[in-house]
Amino acid sequence: MEQDDDSAEQTVVGRSIIAPAPVAEFGHFLSFTINDVLSRVQIAPGGATIGRTAPAEVVIASPEVSRRHCRIEIQGDYAILTDLGSTNGTRIDGVRLERSTRLLSGAQFTLGSFVVRYERRDSREVADEAELSADLKRAEDYVRAILPQPITEGPIKTEWCFIPSTKLGGDAFGYQYLDESTFTGFLLDVSGHGIGSAMHAANVANTLRRRALPGVDFHDPAKVAAGVNEVFPMEEHNGLMFSLWCFSYDLPSRQLTFCAAGHHPSFLVTPEAPEPANLWQRSPVIGMLPFGKWANGTAQMPPGAKLFVFSDGAFEIVTADGDQWSMENLRNILMQPEISGLDEPQRLFKAVRAAARPGPLDDDFSVMMVTFE
């Protein structure tokens, strides 16, 4: 039997017709990070000049970059990189370019010390990634919207720093007065990255700030942890579990009661103590088991005491030298002098960012500081 042209381009398997995969449409792209924001730019077929200001087609507003720093020309499947007499030079593998050089996909080059990556990729895949990034940004905006405002007046003051990773982790935190004599707060860290983890964190945070745990006394952090565990079992929430550090502070007695549910210690800094003290009491993570025993710890808050509650993204970094940090590195930063005009959570972030390898941090950075006057 004679086939028409359209049917000849399809494969018949049983009763199913499998259409051929679409032909990939490849493009040439540059990616780089400024202020922890990843940018990706497609190079036009006619090539592009990279510089600090227009009329360069690719503008990178960095002092490392000259006004007309270098140029990329497209030749078939490859890109040709040429330095344009820049001040800080264009380097590949640490060697300054003296003549035009062909780039393979995945190659990295530096403008001074500013890193740029070249890739030849399927344009459809890049578009899909851009759509996912937009979804992540919307999820990030939602998480930010439920975070509390800093408290600048009264017997308790708060400051915080939240810098999400490009993958968006599952950090969230909050605080509020239960009544005139009781102040409560929490910080949680959901397993994994992406929209699912972020939305789960937001859902748990909303439950806590609305006190939507039936029969739970929010004056008791261990009971709060047990109540959250009952409402958010991992088998009903896509396998997601989370750590939680929550507290209740009684203003008349100046006693802090806390529960560290699968979470690392928080730091307490007081005027009398030369080093930050660990506030920690072993308790199970939230969501893993249908039941467990959550324990409370207590500490007195002298006037001027500062409580630092943070996620592991604040200290689990890899430095530019390839070293893996621990919580002790964050403790050492905390012991350094304060900086005028910069609050402590922001100071910690700047120090961690300076120590970490180039590019966005691997996880959300969340630090909440509570000062007890």
mmCIF file of C-alpha atoms in Angstrom:
data_model
loop_
_atom_site.group_PDB
_atom_site.id
_atom_site.type_symbol
_atom_site.label_atom_id
_atom_site.label_comp_id
_atom_site.label_asym_id
_atom_site.label_seq_id
_atom_site.Cartn_x
_atom_site.Cartn_y
_atom_site.Cartn_z
ATOM 1 C CA MET A 1 0.000 0.000 0.000
ATOM 2 C CA GLU A 2 1.307 3.437 -0.870
ATOM 3 C CA GLN A 3 1.880 5.854 2.045
ATOM 4 C CA ASP A 4 1.519 9.596 1.954
ATOM 5 C CA ASP A 5 4.469 11.785 2.940
ATOM 6 C CA ASP A 6 3.161 12.632 6.433
ATOM 7 C CA SER A 7 2.616 9.014 7.527
ATOM 8 C CA ALA A 8 6.034 8.019 6.226
ATOM 9 C CA GLU A 9 7.619 10.311 8.856
ATOM 10 C CA GLN A 10 6.009 8.453 11.776
ATOM 11 C CA THR A 11 6.718 5.106 13.431
ATOM 12 C CA VAL A 12 3.739 2.862 14.201
ATOM 13 C CA VAL A 13 3.989 0.671 17.316
ATOM 14 C CA GLY A 14 0.848 -1.446 17.844
ATOM 15 C CA ARG A 15 -1.949 1.081 17.937
ATOM 16 C CA SER A 16 0.307 3.975 19.054
ATOM 17 C CA ILE A 17 1.921 6.452 16.722
ATOM 18 C CA ILE A 18 5.261 7.839 17.892
ATOM 19 C CA ALA A 19 6.156 11.140 16.279
ATOM 20 C CA PRO A 20 9.854 11.869 15.769
ATOM 21 C CA ALA A 21 11.501 14.027 18.427
ATOM 22 C CA PRO A 22 11.683 17.703 17.520
ATOM 23 C CA VAL A 23 15.001 18.846 16.141
ATOM 24 C CA ALA A 24 16.996 20.746 18.763
ATOM 25 C CA GLU A 25 17.541 24.425 18.106
ATOM 26 C CA PHE A 26 20.930 25.273 19.559
ATOM 27 C CA GLY A 27 21.993 28.711 20.718
ATOM 28 C CA HIS A 28 25.086 30.226 22.284
ATOM 29 C CA PHE A 29 24.773 31.585 25.835
ATOM 30 C CA LEU A 30 26.806 33.398 28.480
ATOM 31 C CA SER A 31 25.988 33.055 32.177
ATOM 32 C CA PHE A 32 27.370 35.009 35.138
ATOM 33 C CA THR A 33 26.396 35.993 38.675
ATOM 34 C CA ILE A 34 26.097 39.531 40.083
ATOM 35 C CA ASN A 35 24.966 40.091 43.676
ATOM 36 C CA ASP A 36 23.996 36.402 43.966
ATOM 37 C CA VAL A 37 21.659 36.716 40.955
ATOM 38 C CA LEU A 38 22.359 34.384 38.032
ATOM 39 C CA SER A 39 21.994 35.964 34.575
ATOM 40 C CA ARG A 40 21.987 34.141 31.236
ATOM 41 C CA VAL A 41 22.327 36.023 27.943
ATOM 42 C CA GLN A 42 22.011 34.605 24.432
ATOM 43 C CA ILE A 43 24.648 35.677 21.941
ATOM 44 C CA ALA A 44 23.246 36.944 18.650
ATOM 45 C CA PRO A 45 24.446 35.235 15.437
ATOM 46 C CA GLY A 46 26.502 38.337 14.658
ATOM 47 C CA GLY A 47 28.400 38.041 17.938
ATOM 48 C CA ALA A 48 28.513 40.340 20.936
ATOM 49 C CA THR A 49 30.847 42.739 22.720
ATOM 50 C CA ILE A 50 31.092 42.383 26.505
ATOM 51 C CA GLY A 51 31.641 45.587 28.450
ATOM 52 C CA ARG A 52 30.785 47.577 31.553
ATOM 53 C CA THR A 53 28.371 49.944 29.776
ATOM 54 C CA ALA A 54 26.395 50.268 26.549
ATOM 55 C CA PRO A 55 26.809 50.172 23.576
ATOM 56 C CA ALA A 56 28.250 46.754 24.515
ATOM 57 C CA GLU A 57 25.622 44.106 23.697
ATOM 58 C CA VAL A 58 26.359 42.227 26.948
ATOM 59 C CA VAL A 59 26.643 44.692 29.825
ATOM 60 C CA ILE A 60 28.263 43.514 33.073
ATOM 61 C CA ALA A 61 28.248 46.354 35.589
ATOM 62 C CA SER A 62 31.361 45.304 37.480
ATOM 63 C CA PRO A 63 34.487 47.388 38.191
ATOM 64 C CA GLU A 64 36.494 44.377 36.982
ATOM 65 C CA VAL A 65 35.125 44.872 33.462
ATOM 66 C CA SER A 66 36.346 47.503 30.987
ATOM 67 C CA ARG A 67 33.917 49.560 28.904
ATOM 68 C CA ARG A 68 34.770 47.384 25.873
ATOM 69 C CA HIS A 69 36.396 44.368 27.461
ATOM 70 C CA CYS A 70 36.198 41.500 24.977
ATOM 71 C CA ARG A 71 34.191 40.192 22.044
ATOM 72 C CA ILE A 72 32.661 36.846 21.145
ATOM 73 C CA GLU A 73 32.072 35.832 17.526
ATOM 74 C CA ILE A 74 30.035 32.779 16.521
ATOM 75 C CA GLN A 75 31.554 30.358 14.007
ATOM 76 C CA GLY A 76 29.259 27.380 13.513
ATOM 77 C CA ASP A 77 29.233 25.251 16.666
ATOM 78 C CA TYR A 78 31.936 27.278 18.368
ATOM 79 C CA ALA A 79 32.529 30.725 19.825
ATOM 80 C CA ILE A 80 35.687 32.766 19.315
ATOM 81 C CA LEU A 81 36.792 34.969 22.239
ATOM 82 C CA THR A 82 38.984 38.031 21.671
ATOM 83 C CA ASP A 83 40.245 40.506 24.267
ATOM 84 C CA LEU A 84 39.801 44.146 23.226
ATOM 85 C CA GLY A 85 42.749 45.611 25.098
ATOM 86 C CA SER A 86 41.002 45.511 28.471
ATOM 87 C CA THR A 87 42.654 46.883 31.612
ATOM 88 C CA ASN A 88 42.285 43.746 33.753
ATOM 89 C CA GLY A 89 42.623 41.271 30.918
ATOM 90 C CA THR A 90 40.623 38.262 29.751
ATOM 91 C CA ARG A 91 41.883 34.915 31.004
ATOM 92 C CA ILE A 92 41.216 31.235 30.394
ATOM 93 C CA ASP A 93 42.605 28.829 33.001
ATOM 94 C CA GLY A 94 44.499 31.750 34.514
ATOM 95 C CA VAL A 95 46.336 32.552 31.269
ATOM 96 C CA ARG A 96 45.788 36.015 29.804
ATOM 97 C CA LEU A 97 44.586 35.980 26.192
ATOM 98 C CA GLU A 98 47.069 37.314 23.697
ATOM 99 C CA ARG A 99 45.114 36.238 20.595
ATOM 100 C CA SER A 100 41.653 35.054 19.647
ATOM 101 C CA THR A 101 40.766 31.685 21.192
ATOM 102 C CA ARG A 102 38.050 29.150 20.411
ATOM 103 C CA LEU A 103 35.705 28.259 23.292
ATOM 104 C CA LEU A 104 34.131 24.870 23.803
ATOM 105 C CA SER A 105 30.750 24.566 25.482
ATOM 106 C CA GLY A 106 31.156 24.740 29.256
ATOM 107 C CA ALA A 107 34.328 26.833 29.106
ATOM 108 C CA GLN A 108 34.820 29.507 31.768
ATOM 109 C CA PHE A 109 36.762 32.713 31.283
ATOM 110 C CA THR A 110 37.464 35.609 33.619
ATOM 111 C CA LEU A 111 37.311 39.346 33.094
ATOM 112 C CA GLY A 112 39.821 40.343 35.734
ATOM 113 C CA SER A 113 38.502 37.978 38.406
ATOM 114 C CA PHE A 114 34.845 38.137 37.262
ATOM 115 C CA VAL A 115 33.770 34.684 36.043
ATOM 116 C CA VAL A 116 31.721 34.123 32.866
ATOM 117 C CA ARG A 117 30.620 30.739 31.529
ATOM 118 C CA TYR A 118 30.003 29.965 27.853
ATOM 119 C CA GLU A 119 27.547 27.245 26.775
ATOM 120 C CA ARG A 120 26.073 25.996 23.527
ATOM 121 C CA ARG A 121 22.658 24.648 24.487
ATOM 122 C CA ASP A 122 19.243 23.711 23.221
ATOM 123 C CA SER A 123 17.265 26.971 23.232
ATOM 124 C CA ARG A 124 14.095 25.140 24.305
ATOM 125 C CA GLU A 125 15.840 23.785 27.418
ATOM 126 C CA VAL A 126 17.089 27.252 28.286
ATOM 127 C CA ALA A 127 13.557 28.639 27.898
ATOM 128 C CA ASP A 128 12.218 25.896 30.193
ATOM 129 C CA GLU A 129 14.865 26.777 32.781
ATOM 130 C CA ALA A 130 13.909 30.441 32.556
ATOM 131 C CA GLU A 131 10.272 29.517 33.194
ATOM 132 C CA LEU A 132 11.288 27.426 36.200
ATOM 133 C CA SER A 133 13.382 30.321 37.504
ATOM 134 C CA ALA A 134 10.349 32.589 37.214
ATOM 135 C CA ASP A 135 8.300 30.075 39.209
ATOM 136 C CA LEU A 136 11.026 29.951 41.859
ATOM 137 C CA LYS A 137 11.047 33.742 42.036
ATOM 138 C CA ARG A 138 7.291 33.792 42.613
ATOM 139 C CA ALA A 139 7.690 31.194 45.364
ATOM 140 C CA GLU A 140 10.491 33.262 46.918
ATOM 141 C CA ASP A 141 8.296 36.370 46.860
ATOM 142 C CA TYR A 142 5.544 34.465 48.648
ATOM 143 C CA VAL A 143 7.907 33.231 51.368
ATOM 144 C CA ARG A 144 9.230 36.769 51.853
ATOM 145 C CA ALA A 145 5.668 38.090 52.133
ATOM 146 C CA ILE A 146 4.942 35.961 55.209
ATOM 147 C CA LEU A 147 8.160 36.867 57.044
ATOM 148 C CA PRO A 148 7.614 39.281 59.956
ATOM 149 C CA GLN A 149 8.720 42.876 60.075
ATOM 150 C CA PRO A 150 11.702 43.641 62.366
ATOM 151 C CA ILE A 151 10.762 44.919 65.825
ATOM 152 C CA THR A 152 12.605 48.135 66.655
ATOM 153 C CA GLU A 153 10.826 49.301 69.836
ATOM 154 C CA GLY A 154 10.016 47.726 73.190
ATOM 155 C CA PRO A 155 11.615 45.233 75.584
ATOM 156 C CA ILE A 156 12.249 42.776 72.736
ATOM 157 C CA LYS A 157 13.815 43.748 69.424
ATOM 158 C CA THR A 158 14.366 41.629 66.333
ATOM 159 C CA GLU A 159 16.506 41.752 63.204
ATOM 160 C CA TRP A 160 16.974 39.147 60.496
ATOM 161 C CA CYS A 161 18.600 38.342 57.168
ATOM 162 C CA PHE A 162 17.059 35.994 54.586
ATOM 163 C CA ILE A 163 18.974 35.346 51.347
ATOM 164 C CA PRO A 164 17.484 32.446 49.351
ATOM 165 C CA SER A 165 19.676 30.254 47.180
ATOM 166 C CA THR A 166 19.060 30.120 43.430
ATOM 167 C CA LYS A 167 17.448 26.687 43.927
ATOM 168 C CA LEU A 168 15.306 28.080 46.766
ATOM 169 C CA GLY A 169 15.492 26.014 49.954
ATOM 170 C CA GLY A 170 12.882 25.491 52.627
ATOM 171 C CA ASP A 171 13.693 28.133 55.248
ATOM 172 C CA ALA A 172 11.032 30.165 57.062
ATOM 173 C CA PHE A 173 10.782 31.913 60.418
ATOM 174 C CA GLY A 174 8.511 34.093 62.484
ATOM 175 C CA TYR A 175 7.766 35.565 65.919
ATOM 176 C CA GLN A 176 4.894 37.199 67.803
ATOM 177 C CA TYR A 177 3.529 38.023 71.242
ATOM 178 C CA LEU A 178 1.125 35.415 72.604
ATOM 179 C CA ASP A 179 0.059 37.862 75.283
ATOM 180 C CA GLU A 180 1.549 40.811 77.175
ATOM 181 C CA SER A 181 4.014 38.616 79.051
ATOM 182 C CA THR A 182 4.918 35.954 76.467
ATOM 183 C CA PHE A 183 6.926 36.281 73.234
ATOM 184 C CA THR A 184 7.354 33.288 70.904
ATOM 185 C CA GLY A 185 9.322 32.544 67.756
ATOM 186 C CA PHE A 186 10.533 29.802 65.421
ATOM 187 C CA LEU A 187 12.841 28.995 62.533
ATOM 188 C CA LEU A 188 12.337 25.916 60.357
ATOM 189 C CA ASP A 189 14.316 24.306 57.550
ATOM 190 C CA VAL A 190 12.543 21.881 55.184
ATOM 191 C CA SER A 191 14.532 19.138 53.484
ATOM 192 C CA GLY A 192 15.401 19.567 49.813
ATOM 193 C CA HIS A 193 15.229 22.519 47.455
ATOM 194 C CA GLY A 194 12.772 23.970 44.993
ATOM 195 C CA ILE A 195 9.187 25.125 44.914
ATOM 196 C CA GLY A 196 7.870 22.121 46.863
ATOM 197 C CA SER A 197 10.194 22.696 49.820
ATOM 198 C CA ALA A 198 9.560 26.442 49.824
ATOM 199 C CA MET A 199 5.771 26.070 49.742
ATOM 200 C CA HIS A 200 5.872 23.451 52.491
ATOM 201 C CA ALA A 201 7.938 25.828 54.638
ATOM 202 C CA ALA A 202 5.433 28.612 54.010
ATOM 203 C CA ASN A 203 2.529 26.320 54.889
ATOM 204 C CA VAL A 204 4.117 25.273 58.189
ATOM 205 C CA ALA A 205 5.067 28.872 59.002
ATOM 206 C CA ASN A 206 1.501 30.035 58.404
ATOM 207 C CA THR A 207 0.208 27.272 60.669
ATOM 208 C CA LEU A 208 2.550 28.393 63.448
ATOM 209 C CA ARG A 209 1.908 32.101 63.193
ATOM 210 C CA ARG A 210 -1.853 31.507 63.127
ATOM 211 C CA ARG A 211 -1.530 29.042 66.029
ATOM 212 C CA ALA A 212 -3.580 26.569 64.005
ATOM 213 C CA LEU A 213 -2.661 23.488 66.046
ATOM 214 C CA PRO A 214 -5.786 22.330 67.887
ATOM 215 C CA GLY A 215 -5.296 21.732 71.598
ATOM 216 C CA VAL A 216 -1.629 22.868 71.606
ATOM 217 C CA ASP A 217 -0.358 25.239 74.298
ATOM 218 C CA PHE A 218 1.957 27.627 72.417
ATOM 219 C CA HIS A 219 3.630 28.592 75.698
ATOM 220 C CA ASP A 220 5.277 25.127 75.566
ATOM 221 C CA PRO A 221 7.725 24.701 72.615
ATOM 222 C CA ALA A 222 7.928 20.898 73.001
ATOM 223 C CA LYS A 223 4.150 20.645 72.668
ATOM 224 C CA VAL A 224 4.305 22.898 69.618
ATOM 225 C CA ALA A 225 6.841 20.530 68.016
ATOM 226 C CA ALA A 226 4.683 17.503 68.801
ATOM 227 C CA GLY A 227 1.607 19.257 67.406
ATOM 228 C CA VAL A 228 3.360 20.216 64.176
ATOM 229 C CA ASN A 229 4.640 16.650 63.803
ATOM 230 C CA GLU A 230 1.086 15.341 64.023
ATOM 231 C CA VAL A 231 -0.215 17.735 61.384
ATOM 232 C CA PHE A 232 2.677 17.417 58.909
ATOM 233 C CA PRO A 233 3.723 13.737 58.582
ATOM 234 C CA MET A 234 6.166 13.293 55.705
ATOM 235 C CA GLU A 235 4.129 10.533 54.040
ATOM 236 C CA GLU A 236 1.323 13.030 53.485
ATOM 237 C CA HIS A 237 3.600 15.822 52.246
ATOM 238 C CA ASN A 238 5.664 14.335 49.423
ATOM 239 C CA GLY A 239 8.285 12.887 51.766
ATOM 240 C CA LEU A 240 9.269 16.283 53.163
ATOM 241 C CA MET A 241 10.443 16.597 56.749
ATOM 242 C CA PHE A 242 11.970 19.576 58.526
ATOM 243 C CA SER A 243 13.935 20.744 61.519
ATOM 244 C CA LEU A 244 12.448 23.318 63.868
ATOM 245 C CA TRP A 245 13.929 25.549 66.577
ATOM 246 C CA CYS A 246 11.109 27.234 68.487
ATOM 247 C CA PHE A 247 10.974 29.171 71.741
ATOM 248 C CA SER A 248 8.742 30.879 74.278
ATOM 249 C CA TYR A 249 10.001 33.776 76.398
ATOM 250 C CA ASP A 250 8.390 34.816 79.670
ATOM 251 C CA LEU A 251 9.024 38.544 80.158
ATOM 252 C CA PRO A 252 8.461 38.759 83.953
ATOM 253 C CA SER A 253 10.880 35.909 84.804
ATOM 254 C CA ARG A 254 13.208 36.531 81.785
ATOM 255 C CA GLN A 255 13.254 32.780 81.150
ATOM 256 C CA LEU A 256 13.536 31.381 77.636
ATOM 257 C CA THR A 257 12.119 27.905 76.987
ATOM 258 C CA PHE A 258 13.143 26.296 73.704
ATOM 259 C CA CYS A 259 12.885 23.084 71.686
ATOM 260 C CA ALA A 260 15.405 22.033 69.008
ATOM 261 C CA ALA A 261 13.495 19.482 66.918
ATOM 262 C CA GLY A 262 16.176 17.939 64.731
ATOM 263 C CA HIS A 263 17.818 21.358 64.555
ATOM 264 C CA HIS A 264 21.353 22.390 65.444
ATOM 265 C CA PRO A 265 21.987 24.709 68.432
ATOM 266 C CA SER A 266 21.202 28.392 68.484
ATOM 267 C CA PHE A 267 23.720 30.857 69.919
ATOM 268 C CA LEU A 268 23.177 33.001 73.003
ATOM 269 C CA VAL A 269 25.421 36.036 73.418
ATOM 270 C CA THR A 270 25.319 37.915 76.735
ATOM 271 C CA PRO A 271 27.273 40.943 77.985
ATOM 272 C CA GLU A 272 28.928 38.795 80.656
ATOM 273 C CA ALA A 273 29.947 35.793 78.522
ATOM 274 C CA PRO A 274 33.051 36.092 76.310
ATOM 275 C CA GLU A 275 31.855 33.398 73.865
ATOM 276 C CA PRO A 276 28.459 32.443 72.376
ATOM 277 C CA ALA A 277 26.728 29.655 74.305
ATOM 278 C CA ASN A 278 24.948 26.757 72.611
ATOM 279 C CA LEU A 279 21.228 26.429 73.301
ATOM 280 C CA TRP A 280 20.314 22.873 72.371
ATOM 281 C CA GLN A 281 18.352 19.888 73.634
ATOM 282 C CA ARG A 282 18.203 16.722 71.522
ATOM 283 C CA SER A 283 14.776 16.107 69.974
ATOM 284 C CA PRO A 284 13.600 14.310 66.811
ATOM 285 C CA VAL A 285 13.120 15.987 63.450
ATOM 286 C CA ILE A 286 9.560 16.879 62.433
ATOM 287 C CA GLY A 287 7.583 14.628 60.103
ATOM 288 C CA MET A 288 9.743 11.502 60.079
ATOM 289 C CA LEU A 289 7.966 9.475 62.777
ATOM 290 C CA PRO A 290 4.278 9.345 63.743
ATOM 291 C CA PHE A 291 5.224 10.002 67.351
ATOM 292 C CA GLY A 292 8.226 11.029 69.423
ATOM 293 C CA LYS A 293 9.384 12.727 72.586
ATOM 294 C CA TRP A 294 10.280 16.381 72.236
ATOM 295 C CA ALA A 295 12.163 17.987 75.107
ATOM 296 C CA ASN A 296 12.455 21.566 76.315
ATOM 297 C CA GLY A 297 15.567 23.398 77.405
ATOM 298 C CA THR A 298 15.686 26.642 79.377
ATOM 299 C CA ALA A 299 18.002 29.643 79.714
ATOM 300 C CA GLN A 300 17.936 32.990 81.484
ATOM 301 C CA MET A 301 18.109 36.145 79.389
ATOM 302 C CA PRO A 302 20.021 38.901 81.197
ATOM 303 C CA PRO A 303 19.536 42.483 79.950
ATOM 304 C CA GLY A 304 21.275 42.923 76.619
ATOM 305 C CA ALA A 305 21.218 39.201 75.765
ATOM 306 C CA LYS A 306 21.096 38.358 72.059
ATOM 307 C CA LEU A 307 19.687 35.111 70.671
ATOM 308 C CA PHE A 308 20.821 33.989 67.202
ATOM 309 C CA VAL A 309 18.653 31.363 65.498
ATOM 310 C CA PHE A 310 19.827 30.266 62.045
ATOM 311 C CA SER A 311 19.562 27.629 59.331
ATOM 312 C CA ASP A 312 22.452 25.375 58.277
ATOM 313 C CA GLY A 313 22.806 27.463 55.122
ATOM 314 C CA ALA A 314 24.446 30.088 57.327
ATOM 315 C CA PHE A 315 27.494 27.897 57.950
ATOM 316 C CA GLU A 316 27.503 24.891 55.589
ATOM 317 C CA ILE A 317 29.512 26.526 52.823
ATOM 318 C CA VAL A 318 32.537 25.640 50.735
ATOM 319 C CA THR A 319 35.217 28.327 50.716
ATOM 320 C CA ALA A 320 37.169 29.575 47.725
ATOM 321 C CA ASP A 321 39.998 27.255 48.865
ATOM 322 C CA GLY A 322 37.691 24.221 48.887
ATOM 323 C CA ASP A 323 37.372 23.969 52.673
ATOM 324 C CA GLN A 324 34.071 22.829 54.199
ATOM 325 C CA TRP A 325 32.846 25.097 57.003
ATOM 326 C CA SER A 326 31.195 24.028 60.233
ATOM 327 C CA MET A 327 29.117 25.852 62.824
ATOM 328 C CA GLU A 328 32.314 26.828 64.655
ATOM 329 C CA ASN A 329 33.260 29.091 61.762
ATOM 330 C CA LEU A 330 30.008 30.999 62.203
ATOM 331 C CA ARG A 331 30.676 31.213 65.945
ATOM 332 C CA ASN A 332 34.074 32.768 65.220
ATOM 333 C CA ILE A 333 32.491 35.420 63.007
ATOM 334 C CA LEU A 334 29.961 36.171 65.728
ATOM 335 C CA MET A 335 32.795 36.863 68.176
ATOM 336 C CA GLN A 336 34.273 39.530 65.915
ATOM 337 C CA PRO A 337 33.494 43.210 66.600
ATOM 338 C CA GLU A 338 30.200 44.646 65.410
ATOM 339 C CA ILE A 339 30.230 47.080 62.476
ATOM 340 C CA SER A 340 28.645 50.500 62.890
ATOM 341 C CA GLY A 341 25.629 50.995 60.647
ATOM 342 C CA LEU A 342 25.289 47.283 59.886
ATOM 343 C CA ASP A 343 22.996 45.005 61.899
ATOM 344 C CA GLU A 344 24.403 41.697 63.096
ATOM 345 C CA PRO A 345 22.512 39.333 60.727
ATOM 346 C CA GLN A 346 23.693 41.414 57.762
ATOM 347 C CA ARG A 347 27.257 41.439 59.108
ATOM 348 C CA LEU A 348 27.193 37.655 59.384
ATOM 349 C CA PHE A 349 25.939 37.309 55.827
ATOM 350 C CA LYS A 350 28.606 39.598 54.405
ATOM 351 C CA ALA A 351 31.325 37.640 56.209
ATOM 352 C CA VAL A 352 29.955 34.270 55.044
ATOM 353 C CA ARG A 353 29.504 35.563 51.487
ATOM 354 C CA ALA A 354 33.101 36.834 51.434
ATOM 355 C CA ALA A 355 34.442 33.458 52.594
ATOM 356 C CA ALA A 356 32.336 31.274 50.273
ATOM 357 C CA ARG A 357 33.437 30.241 46.809
ATOM 358 C CA PRO A 358 32.236 32.457 43.922
ATOM 359 C CA GLY A 359 28.611 32.172 42.880
ATOM 360 C CA PRO A 360 25.354 31.971 44.837
ATOM 361 C CA LEU A 361 25.310 30.124 48.147
ATOM 362 C CA ASP A 362 24.272 26.476 47.933
ATOM 363 C CA ASP A 363 21.424 26.854 50.440
ATOM 364 C CA ASP A 364 19.162 29.515 51.913
ATOM 365 C CA PHE A 365 20.891 31.846 54.365
ATOM 366 C CA SER A 366 18.589 32.624 57.306
ATOM 367 C CA VAL A 367 19.637 34.320 60.549
ATOM 368 C CA MET A 368 17.176 35.712 63.098
ATOM 369 C CA MET A 369 18.442 37.764 66.054
ATOM 370 C CA VAL A 370 16.310 38.532 69.106
ATOM 371 C CA THR A 371 17.578 41.091 71.637
ATOM 372 C CA PHE A 372 16.211 41.055 75.192
ATOM 373 C CA GLU A 373 16.492 44.522 76.744
#
